[in-house]
Structure formats: structure tokens, C-alpha cells
Tab-separated table of C-alpha atoms and ligand atoms in Angstrom:
chain	number	residue	atom	x	y	z
S	1	UNK	CA	231.977	73.531	36.821
S	2	UNK	CA	234.547	74.686	34.268
S	3	UNK	CA	235.283	78.339	33.916
S	4	UNK	CA	233.695	78.302	30.557
S	5	UNK	CA	230.416	77.272	32.040
S	6	UNK	CA	230.704	79.953	34.630
S	7	UNK	CA	231.200	82.487	31.926
S	8	UNK	CA	228.267	81.039	30.040
S	9	UNK	CA	225.924	81.445	32.879
S	10	UNK	CA	223.225	83.941	31.987
S	11	UNK	CA	223.628	83.504	28.259
S	12	UNK	CA	220.703	82.571	26.148
S	13	UNK	CA	222.433	80.768	23.419
S	14	UNK	CA	225.901	79.922	22.270
S	15	UNK	CA	226.540	78.530	18.859
S	16	UNK	CA	229.927	76.975	17.760
S	17	UNK	CA	230.348	76.236	14.059
S	18	UNK	CA	233.135	74.758	12.069
S	19	UNK	CA	232.357	74.802	8.566
S	20	UNK	CA	234.941	72.341	6.974
S	21	UNK	CA	234.383	73.317	3.300
S	22	UNK	CA	235.215	77.005	3.935
S	23	UNK	CA	237.602	76.491	6.822
S	24	UNK	CA	235.351	78.539	9.176
S	25	UNK	CA	235.755	78.255	13.014
S	26	UNK	CA	233.528	80.625	14.815
S	27	UNK	CA	231.475	81.198	17.827
S	28	UNK	CA	228.318	83.229	18.143
S	29	UNK	CA	227.216	84.143	21.712
S	30	UNK	CA	223.807	85.619	22.384
S	31	UNK	CA	223.756	86.900	25.903
S	32	UNK	CA	220.315	88.524	25.956
S	33	UNK	CA	217.409	89.403	23.696
S	34	UNK	CA	215.359	90.831	26.669
S	35	UNK	CA	215.391	94.342	25.093
S	36	UNK	CA	215.319	93.268	21.367
S	37	UNK	CA	217.293	91.059	18.886
S	38	UNK	CA	220.913	90.752	19.814
S	39	UNK	CA	223.622	92.795	17.910
S	40	UNK	CA	227.278	92.999	18.118
S	41	UNK	CA	230.405	93.190	16.126
S	42	UNK	CA	232.467	90.198	14.476
S	43	UNK	CA	235.874	89.928	15.740
S	44	UNK	CA	238.306	88.205	13.518
S	45	UNK	CA	241.371	87.260	15.519
S	46	UNK	CA	243.994	84.662	15.804
S	47	UNK	CA	242.967	83.272	19.044
S	48	UNK	CA	245.442	80.619	20.414
S	49	UNK	CA	242.576	78.113	21.170
S	50	UNK	CA	238.863	77.497	20.750
S	51	UNK	CA	238.417	78.139	24.428
S	52	UNK	CA	239.956	81.510	24.234
S	53	UNK	CA	237.680	82.479	21.392
S	54	UNK	CA	234.614	81.079	23.350
S	55	UNK	CA	235.543	82.959	26.601
S	56	UNK	CA	236.017	86.123	24.429
S	57	UNK	CA	232.678	85.772	22.812
S	58	UNK	CA	230.963	85.113	26.103
S	59	UNK	CA	232.575	88.178	27.683
S	60	UNK	CA	231.990	90.398	24.750
S	61	UNK	CA	228.335	89.455	24.309
S	62	UNK	CA	227.522	90.175	27.839
S	63	UNK	CA	229.202	93.548	27.525
S	64	UNK	CA	227.063	94.338	24.555
S	65	UNK	CA	223.904	93.758	26.651
S	66	UNK	CA	225.068	96.424	29.012
S	67	UNK	CA	226.149	98.640	26.353
S	68	UNK	CA	222.835	98.663	24.355
S	69	UNK	CA	220.791	98.915	27.779
S	70	UNK	CA	222.831	101.821	28.997
S	71	UNK	CA	222.494	103.635	25.680
S	72	UNK	CA	218.750	103.309	25.801
S	73	UNK	CA	218.521	101.144	22.674
S	74	UNK	CA	215.929	98.429	22.084
S	75	UNK	CA	218.631	95.854	21.479
S	76	UNK	CA	220.211	92.879	23.153
S	77	UNK	CA	223.808	91.705	23.531
S	78	UNK	CA	225.493	89.317	21.052
S	79	UNK	CA	228.950	88.869	19.570
S	80	UNK	CA	230.525	86.804	16.810
S	81	UNK	CA	234.198	85.811	16.851
S	82	UNK	CA	235.997	84.058	13.955
S	83	UNK	CA	239.303	82.310	14.703
S	84	UNK	CA	242.113	83.201	12.294
S	85	UNK	CA	244.513	85.876	11.169
S	86	UNK	CA	242.403	88.384	9.289
S	87	UNK	CA	245.427	89.166	6.876
S	88	UNK	CA	245.787	85.513	5.937
S	89	UNK	CA	242.553	83.873	6.688
S	90	UNK	CA	239.758	86.189	5.778
S	91	UNK	CA	238.612	84.807	2.575
S	92	UNK	CA	235.161	85.326	0.774
S	93	UNK	CA	234.269	81.809	1.572
S	94	UNK	CA	234.904	82.009	5.244
S	95	UNK	CA	232.828	85.397	5.677
S	96	UNK	CA	230.021	83.864	3.482
S	97	UNK	CA	230.046	80.597	5.735
S	98	UNK	CA	229.882	82.883	8.716
S	99	UNK	CA	226.953	84.728	7.043
S	100	UNK	CA	225.071	81.384	6.877
S	101	UNK	CA	225.587	80.672	10.499
S	102	UNK	CA	224.167	84.177	11.238
S	103	UNK	CA	221.224	83.588	8.991
S	104	UNK	CA	220.598	80.231	10.649
S	105	UNK	CA	219.761	82.272	13.973
S	106	UNK	CA	216.643	83.762	12.299
S	107	UNK	CA	217.334	87.353	13.391
S	108	UNK	CA	218.204	86.604	17.048
S	109	UNK	CA	221.713	87.931	16.192
S	110	UNK	CA	222.652	90.905	13.874
S	111	UNK	CA	226.239	90.790	12.847
S	112	UNK	CA	228.323	94.031	12.622
S	113	UNK	CA	232.002	94.978	12.391
S	114	UNK	CA	234.759	94.752	15.157
S	115	UNK	CA	238.458	94.255	15.553
S	116	UNK	CA	239.665	92.511	12.248
S	117	UNK	CA	236.508	93.240	10.224
S	118	UNK	CA	235.479	96.120	8.088
S	119	UNK	CA	232.282	97.309	6.470
S	120	UNK	CA	233.148	95.839	3.038
S	121	UNK	CA	233.668	92.413	4.904
S	122	UNK	CA	230.175	92.834	6.349
S	123	UNK	CA	228.971	93.388	2.728
S	124	UNK	CA	230.336	89.945	1.912
S	125	UNK	CA	228.718	88.481	4.960
S	126	UNK	CA	225.373	90.083	3.821
S	127	UNK	CA	225.362	87.955	0.628
S	128	UNK	CA	224.279	85.008	2.771
S	129	UNK	CA	222.173	86.669	5.420
S	130	UNK	CA	219.587	89.279	5.979
S	131	UNK	CA	221.102	89.970	9.470
S	132	UNK	CA	224.285	91.812	8.819
S	133	UNK	CA	224.589	95.498	9.467
S	134	UNK	CA	227.387	98.149	9.404
S	135	UNK	CA	228.207	97.590	5.795
S	136	UNK	CA	229.420	100.353	3.353
S	137	UNK	CA	226.702	102.889	2.434
S	138	UNK	CA	226.772	101.536	-1.161
S	139	UNK	CA	225.310	98.291	0.269
S	140	UNK	CA	222.624	100.261	2.407
S	141	UNK	CA	224.681	100.383	5.607
S	142	UNK	CA	226.039	103.410	7.569
S	143	UNK	CA	229.663	102.638	6.934
S	144	UNK	CA	232.625	102.546	9.511
S	145	UNK	CA	231.150	102.661	13.020
S	146	UNK	CA	234.539	103.705	14.385
S	147	UNK	CA	233.726	107.258	13.268
S	148	UNK	CA	230.762	107.468	15.760
S	149	UNK	CA	232.684	105.586	18.361
S	150	UNK	CA	235.484	108.013	18.222
S	151	UNK	CA	233.074	110.907	18.322
S	152	UNK	CA	231.365	109.537	21.372
S	153	UNK	CA	234.732	108.864	23.177
S	154	UNK	CA	235.665	112.465	22.366
S	155	UNK	CA	232.533	113.916	23.940
S	156	UNK	CA	232.805	111.462	26.926
S	157	UNK	CA	236.416	112.914	27.497
S	158	UNK	CA	234.828	116.400	27.706
S	159	UNK	CA	232.458	115.007	30.368
S	160	UNK	CA	235.278	113.474	32.252
S	161	UNK	CA	237.345	116.716	32.135
S	162	UNK	CA	234.230	118.732	33.312
S	163	UNK	CA	233.811	116.335	36.273
S	164	UNK	CA	237.590	115.965	37.269
S	165	UNK	CA	238.981	119.260	36.112
S	166	UNK	CA	235.916	121.527	36.451
S	167	UNK	CA	235.988	122.445	32.611
S	168	UNK	CA	235.040	120.548	29.551
S	169	UNK	CA	237.606	122.546	27.577
S	170	UNK	CA	240.300	119.901	26.761
S	171	UNK	CA	242.958	122.354	25.269
S	172	UNK	CA	246.388	122.130	26.876
S	173	UNK	CA	245.447	118.603	28.565
S	174	UNK	CA	247.754	115.595	27.886
S	175	UNK	CA	246.103	112.395	26.624
S	176	UNK	CA	247.759	109.116	26.329
S	177	UNK	CA	246.151	106.862	23.683
S	178	UNK	CA	246.813	102.990	23.654
S	179	UNK	CA	245.900	101.795	20.157
S	180	UNK	CA	246.071	103.769	17.024
S	181	UNK	CA	243.561	101.723	15.085
S	182	UNK	CA	240.290	102.729	13.551
S	183	UNK	CA	238.992	104.398	16.771
S	184	UNK	CA	242.358	105.526	18.247
S	185	UNK	CA	243.493	107.387	15.240
S	186	UNK	CA	240.257	109.265	14.683
S	187	UNK	CA	240.050	110.182	18.398
S	188	UNK	CA	243.688	111.530	18.043
S	189	UNK	CA	242.534	113.693	15.053
S	190	UNK	CA	239.557	115.129	17.179
S	191	UNK	CA	241.878	115.852	20.276
S	192	UNK	CA	244.593	117.361	18.155
S	193	UNK	CA	242.035	119.822	16.757
S	194	UNK	CA	241.248	120.817	20.262
S	195	UNK	CA	244.881	121.451	20.994
S	196	UNK	CA	245.458	118.498	23.209
S	197	UNK	CA	249.053	117.080	23.601
S	198	UNK	CA	249.095	113.431	22.556
S	199	UNK	CA	251.213	110.511	23.415
S	200	UNK	CA	250.536	107.278	21.346
S	201	UNK	CA	251.499	103.652	21.277
S	202	UNK	CA	250.538	100.799	19.091
S	203	UNK	CA	251.933	97.179	18.720
S	204	UNK	CA	252.114	98.102	15.028
S	205	UNK	CA	254.803	100.783	14.909
S	206	UNK	CA	253.582	102.063	11.634
S	207	UNK	CA	250.135	102.899	13.008
S	208	UNK	CA	251.738	104.700	15.977
S	209	UNK	CA	254.159	106.648	13.501
S	210	UNK	CA	251.180	107.571	11.199
S	211	UNK	CA	249.356	109.313	14.176
S	212	UNK	CA	252.498	110.932	15.429
S	213	UNK	CA	253.280	112.464	12.094
S	214	UNK	CA	249.694	113.699	11.439
S	215	UNK	CA	248.897	114.974	14.905
S	216	UNK	CA	252.267	115.888	16.374
S	217	UNK	CA	252.037	113.094	18.932
S	218	UNK	CA	254.924	111.636	21.038
S	219	UNK	CA	255.390	107.845	20.578
S	220	UNK	CA	256.048	105.474	23.353
S	221	UNK	CA	255.948	101.699	23.622
S	222	UNK	CA	252.956	99.519	24.268
S	223	UNK	CA	254.486	98.622	27.576
S	224	UNK	CA	254.938	102.195	28.792
S	225	UNK	CA	251.857	103.992	27.537
S	226	UNK	CA	249.861	103.661	30.691
S	227	UNK	CA	252.712	105.212	32.520
S	228	UNK	CA	252.872	108.290	30.349
S	229	UNK	CA	252.862	111.618	32.031
S	230	UNK	CA	249.156	112.264	31.028
S	231	UNK	CA	246.004	113.701	32.414
S	232	UNK	CA	243.827	111.151	30.712
S	233	UNK	CA	244.617	107.559	29.683
S	234	UNK	CA	242.645	106.322	26.746
S	235	UNK	CA	242.622	102.398	26.126
S	236	UNK	CA	241.648	101.841	22.502
S	237	UNK	CA	243.292	98.572	21.782
S	238	UNK	CA	242.097	95.117	23.210
S	239	UNK	CA	240.192	94.311	26.406
S	240	UNK	CA	241.764	93.693	29.757
S	241	UNK	CA	243.920	96.884	29.732
S	242	UNK	CA	243.353	97.553	33.454
S	243	UNK	CA	244.688	95.020	36.000
S	244	UNK	CA	246.199	95.529	39.447
S	245	UNK	CA	249.799	96.242	38.263
S	246	UNK	CA	248.636	98.727	35.471
S	247	UNK	CA	246.292	100.587	37.718
S	248	UNK	CA	249.127	100.830	40.305
S	249	UNK	CA	251.396	102.418	37.783
S	250	UNK	CA	248.803	104.766	36.138
S	251	UNK	CA	249.497	108.511	36.496
S	252	UNK	CA	246.534	109.989	34.759
S	253	UNK	CA	243.546	111.193	36.744
S	254	UNK	CA	241.024	109.809	34.098
S	255	UNK	CA	240.799	106.626	32.254
S	256	UNK	CA	238.372	106.878	29.299
S	257	UNK	CA	238.567	105.078	25.990
S	258	UNK	CA	236.683	102.719	23.631
S	259	UNK	CA	238.239	99.355	24.305
S	260	UNK	CA	235.641	96.802	25.327
S	261	UNK	CA	236.017	95.021	28.708
S	262	UNK	CA	238.882	97.251	30.097
S	263	UNK	CA	238.699	96.008	33.617
S	264	UNK	CA	240.691	92.829	33.729
S	265	UNK	CA	239.664	91.789	37.230
S	266	UNK	CA	236.635	92.023	39.564
S	267	UNK	CA	238.257	94.450	41.829
S	268	UNK	CA	239.608	96.802	39.213
S	269	UNK	CA	236.709	99.291	39.466
S	270	UNK	CA	237.184	99.602	43.181
S	271	UNK	CA	240.950	99.908	42.775
S	272	UNK	CA	240.571	102.791	40.265
S	273	UNK	CA	238.137	104.607	42.762
S	274	UNK	CA	240.516	104.074	45.756
S	275	UNK	CA	243.304	105.611	43.731
S	276	UNK	CA	241.063	108.582	42.903
S	277	UNK	CA	241.026	107.873	39.238
S	278	UNK	CA	237.820	108.793	37.361
S	279	UNK	CA	236.908	105.689	35.149
S	280	UNK	CA	234.492	106.268	32.348
S	281	UNK	CA	232.705	102.779	32.137
S	282	UNK	CA	233.793	101.452	28.656
S	283	UNK	CA	230.301	100.129	27.738
S	284	UNK	CA	228.927	103.594	28.144
S	285	UNK	CA	231.568	105.848	26.466
S	286	UNK	CA	231.990	103.513	23.516
S	287	UNK	CA	228.382	103.137	22.652
S	288	UNK	CA	228.719	105.626	19.591
S	289	UNK	CA	229.409	102.938	17.008
S	290	UNK	CA	226.530	100.598	18.247
S	291	UNK	CA	224.161	103.628	18.176
S	292	UNK	CA	225.112	104.250	14.550
S	293	UNK	CA	224.596	100.614	13.409
S	294	UNK	CA	221.286	100.172	15.511
S	295	UNK	CA	219.999	103.187	13.582
S	296	UNK	CA	220.161	101.172	10.411
S	297	UNK	CA	217.335	99.077	11.879
S	298	UNK	CA	215.087	102.141	11.949
S	299	UNK	CA	212.032	101.465	9.522
S	300	UNK	CA	213.007	104.599	7.482
S	301	UNK	CA	216.592	103.430	7.070
S	302	UNK	CA	219.736	104.958	8.554
S	303	UNK	CA	219.946	108.708	9.357
S	304	UNK	CA	223.396	110.331	10.103
S	305	UNK	CA	221.698	113.191	11.945
S	306	UNK	CA	219.585	110.996	14.192
S	307	UNK	CA	222.483	108.862	15.086
S	308	UNK	CA	224.735	111.797	15.733
S	309	UNK	CA	222.073	113.302	18.028
S	310	UNK	CA	222.082	110.153	20.084
S	311	UNK	CA	225.784	110.001	20.312
S	312	UNK	CA	225.591	113.476	21.704
S	313	UNK	CA	223.716	112.059	24.875
S	314	UNK	CA	226.763	110.019	25.941
S	315	UNK	CA	228.316	112.992	28.005
S	316	UNK	CA	225.027	113.414	29.895
S	317	UNK	CA	224.690	109.706	30.696
S	318	UNK	CA	228.380	109.708	31.912
S	319	UNK	CA	227.759	112.732	34.095
S	320	UNK	CA	224.745	110.952	35.786
S	321	UNK	CA	226.883	107.834	36.356
S	322	UNK	CA	229.695	109.984	37.939
S	323	UNK	CA	227.223	111.711	40.206
S	324	UNK	CA	225.417	108.400	41.137
S	325	UNK	CA	228.941	106.775	41.882
S	326	UNK	CA	229.679	109.698	44.316
S	327	UNK	CA	226.246	109.827	45.905
S	328	UNK	CA	226.101	105.975	46.525
S	329	UNK	CA	229.745	105.395	47.222
S	330	UNK	CA	230.238	102.783	44.495
S	331	UNK	CA	232.722	102.643	41.695
S	332	UNK	CA	231.568	104.060	38.249
S	333	UNK	CA	231.374	100.613	36.526
S	334	UNK	CA	229.061	99.358	39.268
S	335	UNK	CA	226.885	102.572	38.988
S	336	UNK	CA	226.532	102.038	35.255
S	337	UNK	CA	225.668	98.371	35.480
S	338	UNK	CA	222.993	99.197	37.938
S	339	UNK	CA	221.458	101.665	35.563
S	340	UNK	CA	221.668	99.250	32.698
S	341	UNK	CA	220.178	96.324	34.847
S	342	UNK	CA	217.327	98.534	35.990
S	343	UNK	CA	216.326	99.357	32.493
S	344	UNK	CA	216.516	95.789	31.371
S	345	UNK	CA	214.240	94.826	34.354
S	346	UNK	CA	211.836	97.568	33.752
S	347	UNK	CA	211.446	97.232	29.975
S	348	UNK	CA	211.391	93.349	29.869
S	349	UNK	CA	208.521	93.470	32.343
S	350	UNK	CA	206.566	95.603	30.029
S	351	UNK	CA	207.362	93.205	27.172
S	352	UNK	CA	206.309	90.289	29.260
S	353	UNK	CA	202.980	91.583	30.064
S	354	UNK	CA	201.943	92.772	26.637
S	355	UNK	CA	203.337	89.784	24.554
S	356	UNK	CA	202.082	87.174	26.811
S	357	UNK	CA	199.954	84.709	24.691
S	358	UNK	CA	196.229	84.772	25.275
S	359	UNK	CA	195.237	81.478	26.995
O	1	NAI	P1	241.392	98.154	15.311
O	1	NAI	O1	241.766	96.812	15.193
O	1	NAI	O2	241.166	99.039	14.161
O	1	NAI	O3	242.550	98.881	16.321
O	1	NAI	C1	243.141	98.367	17.459
O	1	NAI	C2	244.558	98.760	17.419
O	1	NAI	O4	245.216	98.544	18.716
O	1	NAI	C3	245.440	98.176	16.336
O	1	NAI	O5	246.092	99.230	15.631
O	1	NAI	C4	246.332	97.295	17.020
O	1	NAI	O6	247.646	97.011	16.465
O	1	NAI	C5	246.440	97.981	18.415
O	1	NAI	N1	246.878	97.188	19.563
O	1	NAI	C6	246.519	95.800	19.828
O	1	NAI	N2	247.050	95.361	20.986
O	1	NAI	C7	247.764	96.473	21.506
O	1	NAI	C8	248.459	96.713	22.621
O	1	NAI	N3	248.703	95.888	23.669
O	1	NAI	N4	249.081	98.009	22.749
O	1	NAI	C9	249.005	98.945	21.874
O	1	NAI	N5	248.198	98.743	20.755
O	1	NAI	C10	247.700	97.582	20.637
O	1	NAI	O7	240.148	98.268	16.331
O	1	NAI	P2	239.200	99.553	16.577
O	1	NAI	O8	238.007	99.364	15.775
O	1	NAI	O9	239.963	100.801	16.625
O	1	NAI	O10	238.734	99.161	18.078
O	1	NAI	C11	239.506	99.547	19.217
O	1	NAI	C12	238.886	99.009	20.439
O	1	NAI	O11	237.553	99.667	20.658
O	1	NAI	C13	238.557	97.570	20.582
O	1	NAI	O12	238.668	96.986	21.844
O	1	NAI	C14	237.081	97.413	20.052
O	1	NAI	O13	236.429	96.317	20.552
O	1	NAI	C15	236.550	98.592	20.669
O	1	NAI	N6	235.445	99.184	20.041
O	1	NAI	C16	235.410	99.512	18.794
O	1	NAI	C17	234.375	100.048	18.242
O	1	NAI	C18	234.248	100.431	16.711
O	1	NAI	O14	233.191	101.011	16.226
O	1	NAI	N7	235.284	100.149	15.927
O	1	NAI	C19	233.088	100.264	18.915
O	1	NAI	C20	233.088	100.101	20.319
O	1	NAI	C21	234.214	99.523	20.925
């Protein structure tokens, strides 16, 4: 069995589409619809190969299942990835061709924004499908999900500080932020307002410089940011930020950020625990954006207040996970996965009994 087939295990459906007319090359992976239709962002990224894109879609869609389940949402996990450089290849035709693939799934997958796509891109996707969410408010959506994601991460940092430092007051703490994109720069703004000392790094020097100028942050290089002299390390760039070497070099007592799939290796959760580092499971702390977009599916339309109230439950969920991790002697990632899996099992059993066809 190839690695890809191993990664695909447990997924319900994987669609690979190459629309020659538009130049679209995409993968949509549906990991689970046990709790409801799958929903996940659309990543537009210059993958080096189709296999790399497929592997990313498979990993990310599975993570979405856990994220939705842990957040208490009636949604399953799915993810779309489009191969290409967003600056060069993101044309109207590609986005609309992608919308047609989404539409062909008949509502089993709802597309939202992710790295490389924006609410206005999703409005273009929505011209071809009823199943695009996270568009601009002018198109009936709730707008940029990074606002709610950053708000959830900010509240999550307070829960981490409470657990590790005995107070949720962040003033005077030092936070190192990897990635000054949509989430990272908003998180920097929220932390700056709380008198947190910031260090930031981004592969795009302009993005890092912008945060430095606005929020009096120090700038370091992407290769050094995890080694910064900080209380909290916050990964907000791409996945796989935490491998054996990086964890060995970390100086922070807490790792908490929005980046999906931060643990690069199966043993990474245990390694963090052994080192005494409190890790906020990425799929729990970064659920704010998903909560915001899923709220658009409410029969009455989106409500900022309702979504914000749900984002405010993130610290309580994290505190419960930290306690469970200590009580059961397992790492925090494993504790969070248990919670999500228990909920999927319990709720899908109810679905099975009430929707079974009458013989
Ligand atoms: P973004 O694309 O706006 O920002 C990512 C930033 O990271 C960019 O500025 C990029 O230049 C930088 N970057 C890439 N590789 C880097 C590296 N090795 N070192 C330092 N910087 C690097 O993406 P966004 O929306 O801010 O998302 C950030 C992370 O959070 C992603 O992993 C995303 O999947 C995750 N996430 C985002 C949500 C959202 O609502 N936007 C929701 C949940 C998770």
C-alpha cells in the first residue's frame, strides 16, 4: 500500500479534478459526514506535485472532522486544494471551474476560504455552486474568517496562561508569532492591546515589517522564530511547524496558534509533554473561523453575536482538555482527539437510529 492510500484510509470520498478548459487542477477530500455535511477551506497553493496536494487535502480534511467535532458543530470534515500560485494562477475561470466541482458533490462538501483564497474569491466560486460559504457580507456571507480565528486564538492564549502561569492576564508576557498573515497580524493586534511583547517572523519580509511597525514587535527570521526568548510560541503559518528538532530547540513554555496540523510527527505530542510544554491542540484553538462560517448555515442567516458567543467557549474547551491530559496522563492532542471521537461516535449513533429507512 502506498503512503497516499494509508493517508486516504477512513476518508469517505476523494475527488481529483483537472478542468482542461480553465486550467484547474484540484483535489476535494471529504473525510467524514458523520455529523453533517463536510465543510472546509479552499487552499490555493503552489504544490510541487499532485501527490503533495493530495496528501495535504487528505490530512487537512481529517483535521476538519476533528475541529468541527471538538467545537460541538454539526458539520463533517472536508477540504479543497487547488494547485497553483494564487498571485499568478487564480483566475475567474479557475475559481468558477472549482465551483462546478463543488456543485457536483451535491452539498456533501461546502467550500470556504483558506491560505491563498479570500472572501471575494469565494464569491466567484459561488457563481457556480450553492455550496460556497465565507463570502463577503455583500454576497450574504460573514466575511473574513481570520477575524474570528484570531479572536479564538487570543482567548485560547488566555486559557493557556491561566493553566501554565496561574493568571489569564497576558500583560508583560512575551509571545513569538510565526506567520504575519491574515490570522497572525490580527492576533498581534489583540496581543499588543494587552501589553504583550511581540516577536514576529514571516517569509514575506513586508508582512513581518508591517506588524513590527504597527505593534512595536521585534522581527526575527523564519528559521529563528521558534527559538525566540518567549513565554508562548504561536505558529500561524503552514502545517508541520513542530518536529523533533524544533521541539528540542523551543524555549517557550506554551505552544498555541492557529496553523492547522502543527504536529509534524506522530510522537510530537508526547515530546512536547515530556519537555513540559503546554500545547493547545491546533484543531481546538483555531476553531473560531469554522464556527463563524458554519453559523452562515443557520436557517435564519449569519449572526455575529451568536458566532462570537460560540468562539468564547474555546477557552473552556481548552481548560477541560488540559485537565483531562493531566488526569489521564496523555498528551493534550490525544486528549482532544478522544473528546472529538467520543462525540462523533455518540452523535452518529443517534443519527443512525433515527434515519434508518423503514423496512
Ligand atoms: P495567510 O496565508 O494569510 O498567512 C500565512 C502567513 O504565513 C503568510 O504571511 C506567509 O508568508 C507566512 N508563512 C508561510 N510560511 C512561513 C514560514 N515558514 N515561516 C514564517 N512565515 C511563513 O493564512 P492565514 O489565514 O493567516 O492562516 C494561517 C494558518 O492558520 C494556516 O495554517 C491556516 O490553515 C490556519 N487557519 C486559518 C484560519 C482562517 O480563518 N484564516 C482558520 C483556521 C486555521
